XYZ file of N, CA and C in Angstrom:
579
model
N -67.464 83.370 -41.994
C -66.326 82.597 -42.429
C -65.117 83.516 -42.495
N -64.081 83.117 -41.806
C -62.857 83.897 -41.815
C -61.708 83.008 -42.242
N -60.807 83.573 -43.005
C -59.643 82.808 -43.448
C -58.424 83.688 -43.314
N -57.288 83.053 -43.205
C -56.085 83.842 -43.091
C -54.850 82.999 -43.262
N -53.761 83.698 -43.541
C -52.481 83.033 -43.655
C -51.729 83.168 -42.349
N -51.272 82.070 -41.838
C -50.513 82.047 -40.599
C -49.230 81.278 -40.841
N -48.416 81.173 -39.828
C -47.152 80.446 -39.907
C -47.158 79.309 -38.885
N -46.398 78.258 -39.213
C -46.242 77.174 -38.247
C -45.031 77.480 -37.368
N -44.724 76.591 -36.435
C -43.640 76.849 -35.495
C -42.275 76.925 -36.167
N -42.150 76.365 -37.354
C -40.882 76.420 -38.089
C -40.803 77.631 -39.019
N -41.863 78.421 -39.089
C -41.881 79.595 -39.951
C -42.486 79.349 -41.316
N -42.915 78.118 -41.583
C -43.545 77.801 -42.859
C -44.966 78.342 -42.923
N -45.449 78.565 -44.116
C -46.779 79.125 -44.320
C -47.855 78.045 -44.200
N -48.909 78.347 -43.454
C -50.087 77.489 -43.370
C -51.308 78.382 -43.544
N -52.424 77.796 -43.926
C -53.637 78.598 -44.035
C -54.633 78.130 -42.986
N -55.421 79.064 -42.516
C -56.382 78.821 -41.452
C -57.747 79.313 -41.912
N -58.744 78.467 -41.771
C -60.101 78.837 -42.144
C -61.020 78.565 -40.967
N -61.879 79.522 -40.693
C -62.819 79.416 -39.576
C -64.232 79.605 -40.109
N -65.085 78.613 -39.851
C -66.495 78.706 -40.231
C -67.342 78.634 -38.982
N -68.176 79.615 -38.806
C -69.078 79.644 -37.659
C -70.479 79.333 -38.161
N -70.965 78.138 -37.859
C -72.265 77.707 -38.350
C -73.403 78.248 -37.492
N -73.153 78.435 -36.202
C -74.124 79.016 -35.268
C -73.370 79.399 -34.004
N -74.103 79.857 -32.980
C -73.426 80.210 -31.731
C -72.944 78.969 -30.985
N -73.430 77.794 -31.390
C -73.030 76.546 -30.747
C -72.168 75.652 -31.639
N -71.782 76.142 -32.803
C -71.055 75.286 -33.738
C -69.995 76.082 -34.492
N -68.766 75.598 -34.431
C -67.670 76.217 -35.157
C -66.768 75.166 -35.762
N -66.229 75.476 -36.938
C -65.343 74.559 -37.639
C -64.053 75.291 -37.975
N -62.930 74.694 -37.615
C -61.630 75.324 -37.790
C -60.731 74.370 -38.580
N -60.180 74.853 -39.689
C -59.358 74.020 -40.552
C -57.990 74.662 -40.739
N -56.947 73.885 -40.499
C -55.576 74.319 -40.747
C -55.039 73.471 -41.896
N -54.596 74.142 -42.958
C -54.120 73.456 -44.149
C -52.616 73.652 -44.289
N -51.914 72.542 -44.433
C -50.460 72.572 -44.642
C -50.177 72.781 -46.126
N -48.993 73.284 -46.445
C -48.663 73.462 -47.862
C -48.622 72.122 -48.591
N -48.963 72.156 -49.856
C -48.935 70.951 -50.679
C -47.490 70.484 -50.863
N -47.368 69.229 -51.203
C -46.058 68.648 -51.459
C -45.461 69.311 -52.701
N -44.266 69.829 -52.580
C -43.606 70.541 -53.668
C -43.098 69.561 -54.721
N -43.479 69.807 -55.962
C -43.014 68.971 -57.059
C -41.496 69.065 -57.198
N -40.955 70.221 -56.931
C -39.503 70.420 -57.022
C -38.764 69.544 -56.020
N -39.256 69.477 -54.777
C -38.577 68.653 -53.775
C -38.724 67.165 -54.088
N -39.879 66.764 -54.621
C -40.068 65.356 -55.001
C -39.119 64.984 -56.132
N -39.020 65.846 -57.141
C -38.115 65.574 -58.261
C -36.663 65.552 -57.815
N -36.301 66.467 -56.926
C -34.916 66.510 -56.443
C -34.578 65.245 -55.658
N -35.462 64.814 -54.772
C -35.204 63.611 -53.983
C -35.151 62.372 -54.875
N -36.106 62.264 -55.785
C -36.138 61.105 -56.686
C -34.901 61.081 -57.581
N -34.522 62.222 -58.114
C -33.332 62.295 -58.976
C -32.076 61.915 -58.201
N -31.971 62.396 -56.969
C -30.801 62.069 -56.150
C -30.692 60.581 -55.876
N -31.810 59.960 -55.524
C -31.807 58.519 -55.245
C -31.481 57.740 -56.508
N -32.092 58.103 -57.614
C -31.856 57.372 -58.859
C -30.442 57.590 -59.406
N -29.901 58.768 -59.174
C -28.523 59.025 -59.589
C -27.555 58.155 -58.788
N -27.794 58.044 -57.486
C -26.968 57.173 -56.642
C -27.096 55.715 -57.099
N -28.315 55.319 -57.451
C -28.535 53.950 -57.935
C -27.807 53.719 -59.262
N -27.796 54.724 -60.107
C -27.095 54.582 -61.392
C -25.589 54.404 -61.174
N -25.034 55.179 -60.231
C -23.606 55.024 -59.930
C -23.318 53.634 -59.366
N -24.216 53.130 -58.507
C -24.051 51.777 -57.970
C -24.129 50.752 -59.104
N -25.046 50.970 -60.024
C -25.166 50.073 -61.177
C -23.902 50.131 -62.039
N -23.374 51.316 -62.238
C -22.191 51.501 -63.075
C -21.004 50.712 -62.529
N -20.839 50.728 -61.196
C -19.712 50.025 -60.597
C -19.959 48.531 -60.424
N -21.210 48.124 -60.216
C -21.487 46.700 -59.988
C -21.945 45.976 -61.245
N -22.425 46.701 -62.232
C -22.981 46.122 -63.461
C -24.107 45.134 -63.161
N -24.867 45.433 -62.113
C -25.980 44.581 -61.694
C -27.277 45.366 -61.906
N -28.110 44.960 -62.848
C -29.330 45.713 -63.181
C -30.398 45.628 -62.089
N -30.268 44.676 -61.189
C -31.253 44.588 -60.108
C -31.160 45.785 -59.164
N -30.015 46.456 -59.134
C -29.868 47.675 -58.321
C -30.834 48.746 -58.811
N -30.899 48.930 -60.126
C -31.807 49.934 -60.684
C -33.269 49.547 -60.459
N -33.595 48.302 -60.671
C -34.976 47.841 -60.477
C -35.406 47.999 -59.029
N -34.544 47.607 -58.126
C -34.863 47.717 -56.692
C -35.037 49.177 -56.290
N -34.202 50.047 -56.830
C -34.303 51.474 -56.500
C -35.621 52.059 -56.981
N -36.026 51.713 -58.178
C -37.297 52.227 -58.707
C -38.462 51.727 -57.853
N -38.458 50.451 -57.540
C -39.553 49.889 -56.732
C -39.559 50.489 -55.336
N -38.405 50.596 -54.698
C -38.340 51.170 -53.353
C -38.756 52.643 -53.341
N -38.398 53.374 -54.375
C -38.792 54.784 -54.459
C -40.309 54.912 -54.565
N -40.913 54.119 -55.423
C -42.371 54.180 -55.586
C -43.103 53.734 -54.317
N -42.631 52.655 -53.700
C -43.253 52.181 -52.453
C -43.065 53.213 -51.345
N -41.868 53.765 -51.253
C -41.600 54.778 -50.231
C -42.469 56.018 -50.392
N -42.635 56.469 -51.629
C -43.478 57.635 -51.902
C -44.931 57.351 -51.533
N -45.411 56.160 -51.875
C -46.790 55.792 -51.551
C -47.005 55.728 -50.044
N -46.073 55.119 -49.334
C -46.178 55.028 -47.870
C -46.150 56.422 -47.254
N -45.261 57.269 -47.734
C -45.177 58.632 -47.211
C -46.488 59.392 -47.409
N -47.054 59.328 -48.603
C -48.298 60.041 -48.887
C -49.473 59.469 -48.102
N -49.470 58.170 -47.876
C -50.598 57.525 -47.214
C -50.536 57.637 -45.694
N -49.349 57.639 -45.128
C -49.240 57.600 -43.667
C -48.750 58.894 -43.022
N -47.994 59.711 -43.745
C -47.332 60.821 -43.081
C -47.704 62.213 -43.588
N -47.912 62.396 -44.874
C -48.174 63.731 -45.422
C -49.630 64.109 -45.209
N -49.853 65.075 -44.334
C -51.200 65.508 -43.990
C -51.514 66.801 -44.730
N -52.649 66.814 -45.452
C -53.069 68.014 -46.185
C -53.733 69.022 -45.268
N -54.738 68.567 -44.529
C -55.355 69.494 -43.586
C -55.977 68.774 -42.395
N -56.096 69.555 -41.316
C -56.670 69.067 -40.073
C -57.837 69.975 -39.706
N -58.934 69.368 -39.247
C -60.134 70.130 -38.933
C -60.609 69.813 -37.528
N -61.007 70.859 -36.822
C -61.642 70.736 -35.515
C -63.057 71.263 -35.663
N -64.037 70.398 -35.434
C -65.447 70.783 -35.477
C -65.994 70.643 -34.070
N -66.480 71.745 -33.520
C -67.038 71.705 -32.171
C -68.505 72.091 -32.234
N -69.338 71.214 -31.691
C -70.770 71.472 -31.567
C -71.065 71.406 -30.073
N -71.419 72.552 -29.501
C -71.520 72.689 -28.059
C -72.395 71.678 -27.355
N -73.471 71.231 -27.971
C -74.377 70.302 -27.305
C -74.094 68.842 -27.652
N -73.178 68.589 -28.593
C -72.936 67.220 -29.055
C -71.520 66.752 -28.741
N -70.521 67.460 -29.257
C -69.147 67.035 -29.030
C -68.148 67.703 -29.951
N -66.968 67.122 -29.982
C -65.852 67.642 -30.758
C -65.409 66.554 -31.730
N -65.247 66.940 -33.003
C -64.784 66.002 -34.012
C -63.464 66.500 -34.574
N -62.449 65.628 -34.559
C -61.145 65.929 -35.123
C -60.985 65.122 -36.402
N -60.701 65.801 -37.512
C -60.557 65.134 -38.799
C -59.186 65.451 -39.370
N -58.496 64.412 -39.812
C -57.198 64.556 -40.455
C -57.300 63.970 -41.856
N -56.973 64.777 -42.876
C -57.006 64.321 -44.262
C -55.579 64.217 -44.773
N -55.200 63.014 -45.207
C -53.857 62.756 -45.708
C -53.790 63.045 -47.204
N -52.579 63.194 -47.722
C -52.372 63.517 -49.141
C -52.900 62.423 -50.056
N -52.951 61.199 -49.581
C -53.435 60.088 -50.400
C -54.954 60.036 -50.467
N -55.634 60.865 -49.665
C -57.088 60.850 -49.623
C -57.629 60.125 -48.397
N -56.760 59.448 -47.669
C -57.176 58.755 -46.455
C -57.606 59.780 -45.414
N -58.650 59.435 -44.671
C -59.198 60.355 -43.677
C -59.275 59.640 -42.329
N -58.857 60.340 -41.287
C -58.916 59.810 -39.934
C -59.825 60.720 -39.116
N -60.906 60.172 -38.561
C -61.886 60.973 -37.819
C -61.976 60.454 -36.387
N -61.894 61.376 -35.434
C -62.042 61.050 -34.017
C -63.153 61.924 -33.457
N -64.079 61.300 -32.719
C -65.175 62.056 -32.117
C -65.102 61.923 -30.601
N -65.268 63.041 -29.913
C -65.268 63.068 -28.454
C -66.588 63.680 -28.002
N -67.346 62.940 -27.221
C -68.623 63.442 -26.715
C -68.385 64.642 -25.806
N -69.317 65.583 -25.819
C -69.156 66.820 -25.065
C -69.125 66.573 -23.561
N -69.822 65.533 -23.095
C -69.822 65.268 -21.650
C -68.491 64.683 -21.179
N -67.606 64.306 -22.095
C -66.271 63.823 -21.741
C -65.220 64.933 -21.781
N -65.595 66.079 -22.343
C -64.653 67.196 -22.480
C -64.652 68.017 -21.201
N -63.489 68.103 -20.580
C -63.339 68.944 -19.384
C -63.089 70.397 -19.793
N -62.169 70.573 -20.751
C -61.856 71.924 -21.225
C -61.009 71.820 -22.499
N -60.886 72.936 -23.174
C -59.976 73.075 -24.307
C -58.997 74.168 -23.921
N -57.709 73.844 -23.969
C -56.691 74.770 -23.481
C -55.550 74.877 -24.478
N -54.746 75.916 -24.301
C -53.484 76.043 -25.024
C -52.392 75.640 -24.051
N -51.605 74.663 -24.445
C -50.534 74.149 -23.609
C -49.206 74.500 -24.260
N -48.140 74.375 -23.500
C -46.828 74.639 -24.067
C -45.948 73.408 -23.881
N -44.999 73.264 -24.793
C -44.070 72.140 -24.744
C -42.730 72.579 -25.305
N -41.698 71.841 -24.956
C -40.379 72.090 -25.521
C -40.216 71.146 -26.697
N -39.922 71.724 -27.863
C -39.806 70.965 -29.107
C -38.595 71.478 -29.861
N -37.630 70.615 -30.083
C -36.431 70.986 -30.840
C -35.769 72.242 -30.270
N -35.562 72.286 -28.997
C -34.884 73.355 -28.267
C -35.621 74.693 -28.310
N -36.924 74.644 -28.489
C -37.707 75.870 -28.395
C -39.064 75.549 -27.774
N -39.674 76.553 -27.234
C -40.987 76.389 -26.620
C -42.044 76.624 -27.691
N -42.948 75.659 -27.840
C -44.053 75.808 -28.777
C -45.358 75.683 -28.012
N -46.416 76.189 -28.608
C -47.749 76.112 -28.024
C -48.602 75.199 -28.886
N -49.500 74.477 -28.238
C -50.420 73.620 -28.972
C -51.764 73.606 -28.273
N -52.793 73.437 -29.069
C -54.158 73.364 -28.561
C -54.427 71.921 -28.179
N -55.080 71.724 -27.045
C -55.405 70.352 -26.655
C -56.751 70.319 -25.933
N -57.359 69.145 -26.003
C -58.636 68.898 -25.357
C -58.356 68.054 -24.127
N -58.816 68.534 -22.973
C -58.666 67.791 -21.730
C -59.918 66.954 -21.521
N -59.734 65.656 -21.306
C -60.860 64.759 -21.092
C -61.047 64.519 -19.597
N -62.303 64.492 -19.174
C -62.638 64.301 -17.758
C -62.245 62.904 -17.291
N -61.812 62.837 -16.046
C -61.544 61.561 -15.399
C -62.803 61.185 -14.612
N -63.491 60.098 -14.984
C -64.740 59.750 -14.303
C -64.560 59.448 -12.814
N -63.397 58.963 -12.426
C -63.168 58.621 -11.020
C -62.752 59.821 -10.183
N -62.270 60.879 -10.819
C -61.821 62.074 -10.107
C -62.351 63.304 -10.839
N -63.397 63.961 -10.295
C -64.003 65.098 -11.002
C -63.040 66.258 -11.282
N -62.007 66.396 -10.481
C -61.055 67.489 -10.689
C -59.875 67.068 -11.557
N -59.780 65.781 -11.859
C -58.641 65.263 -12.604
C -58.860 65.247 -14.110
N -57.771 64.981 -14.796
C -57.792 64.880 -16.256
C -57.390 63.459 -16.619
N -58.239 62.797 -17.397
C -57.968 61.423 -17.817
C -56.954 61.381 -18.955
N -57.126 62.287 -19.924
C -56.284 62.260 -21.113
C -56.188 63.649 -21.717
N -55.074 63.908 -22.375
C -54.860 65.154 -23.105
C -54.793 64.798 -24.580
N -55.716 65.372 -25.381
C -55.776 65.077 -26.815
C -55.292 66.308 -27.576
N -54.100 66.246 -28.180
C -53.608 67.401 -28.937
C -54.364 67.576 -30.256
N -54.493 68.831 -30.674
C -55.188 69.187 -31.908
C -54.166 69.846 -32.840
N -54.340 69.671 -34.137
C -53.444 70.246 -35.148
C -51.994 69.797 -34.915
N -51.801 68.489 -34.747
C -50.473 67.944 -34.442
C -49.501 68.084 -35.602
N -49.990 67.975 -36.811
C -49.099 68.012 -37.963
C -48.722 69.435 -38.356
N -49.697 70.311 -38.423
C -49.448 71.680 -38.896
C -48.673 72.505 -37.879
N -48.865 72.249 -36.604
C -48.205 72.979 -35.525
C -48.294 74.492 -35.719
N -49.516 75.049 -35.725
C -49.639 76.504 -35.916
C -49.087 77.280 -34.723
N -48.715 78.518 -34.988
C -48.193 79.390 -33.932
C -49.318 79.872 -33.021
N -48.925 80.577 -31.985
C -49.844 80.999 -30.931
C -50.977 81.881 -31.441
N -50.731 82.761 -32.407
C -51.785 83.651 -32.892
C -52.947 82.868 -33.509
N -52.651 81.828 -34.240
C -53.688 80.981 -34.837
C -54.416 80.192 -33.749
N -53.650 79.619 -32.817
C -54.249 78.839 -31.729
C -55.153 79.694 -30.846
N -54.779 80.937 -30.646
C -55.582 81.845 -29.812
C -56.945 82.094 -30.454
N -56.990 82.259 -31.757
C -58.267 82.472 -32.452
C -59.183 81.261 -32.273
N -58.626 80.058 -32.411
C -59.412 78.835 -32.234
C -59.855 78.700 -30.779
N -58.936 78.936 -29.865
C -59.217 78.801 -28.433
C -60.361 79.720 -27.989
N -60.303 80.968 -28.402
C -61.347 81.925 -27.977
C -62.726 81.504 -28.465
N -62.812 81.101 -29.698
C -64.110 80.693 -30.248
C -64.598 79.410 -29.590
N -63.710 78.462 -29.334
C -64.105 77.225 -28.646
C -64.618 77.513 -27.244
N -63.964 78.425 -26.551
C -64.416 78.780 -25.206
C -65.796 79.443 -25.240
N -66.047 80.282 -26.253
C -67.369 80.895 -26.399
C -68.437 79.830 -26.637
N -68.131 78.854 -27.476
C -69.093 77.785 -27.778
C -69.353 76.945 -26.535
N -68.302 76.591 -25.797
C -68.475 75.791 -24.582
C -69.284 76.553 -23.529
N -69.033 77.849 -23.401
C -69.785 78.662 -22.439
C -71.250 78.771 -22.844
N -71.517 79.018 -24.103
C -72.898 79.104 -24.595
C -73.633 77.778 -24.376
N -72.962 76.665 -24.615
C -73.576 75.349 -24.404
C -73.880 75.124 -22.932
N -72.976 75.551 -22.078
C -73.176 75.400 -20.628
C -74.362 76.239 -20.158
N -74.459 77.463 -20.651
C -75.574 78.343 -20.275
C -76.901 77.753 -20.739
N -76.947 77.283 -21.968
C -78.189 76.693 -22.486
C -78.565 75.422 -21.738
N -77.575 74.619 -21.361
C -77.861 73.393 -20.618
C -78.426 73.722 -19.242
N -77.861 74.751 -18.583
C -78.370 75.157 -17.274
C -79.779 75.723 -17.381
N -80.064 76.492 -18.454
C -81.407 76.998 -18.670
C -82.384 75.858 -18.890
N -81.960 74.851 -19.633
C -82.808 73.701 -19.891
C -83.128 72.957 -18.602
N -82.136 72.826 -17.743
C -82.358 72.108 -16.474
C -83.283 72.875 -15.549
N -83.188 74.204 -15.546
C -84.041 74.984 -14.629
C -85.434 75.225 -15.212
N -85.536 75.516 -16.502
C -86.822 75.857 -17.096
C -87.478 74.687 -17.834
N -86.701 73.734 -18.215
C -87.246 72.613 -18.957
C -87.335 72.852 -20.462
N -86.873 74.003 -20.935
C -86.855 74.263 -22.379
C -85.675 75.176 -22.710
N -85.329 75.200 -23.993
C -84.237 76.054 -24.451
C -84.808 77.372 -24.820
């Protein structure tokens, strides 16, 4: 088990944890920083202060009530749909790849990709906000074209770790995929692992 502090593409701090369960199984977790109480209080205070000024000039109490309700609903929607606590990539060489996203509200989104659908795991580059960033992605095989790619599935979309973190994940994933390929070929030729 290895852990470390890394940075995201914006320079913010993220944590990275790597668990190696066997030569065919690895789990990689990138954790984003928790929601800052200071920023929540500042945003809420700013909105409520603006609502108070609107109330002062209009003398309409529904402005304050609506602001409180909208703030609470907005915070709940943000925590449930957008604020991601951590993202996990679990790769089991003989079974598949599982991507798990845990939101701040406790909601969990799990995607599983069978290993026979995985063409490769690569580091790709993209232009984002006037800079080049790198991201890890899973290439899915195109059944109609053996050399083609059907779909590109990005990993760690929310945390956006820098290249040093992605390289650590990439190297271990490639080792697991190679070990699985070797064992599968041995099984086909010898009939046993």
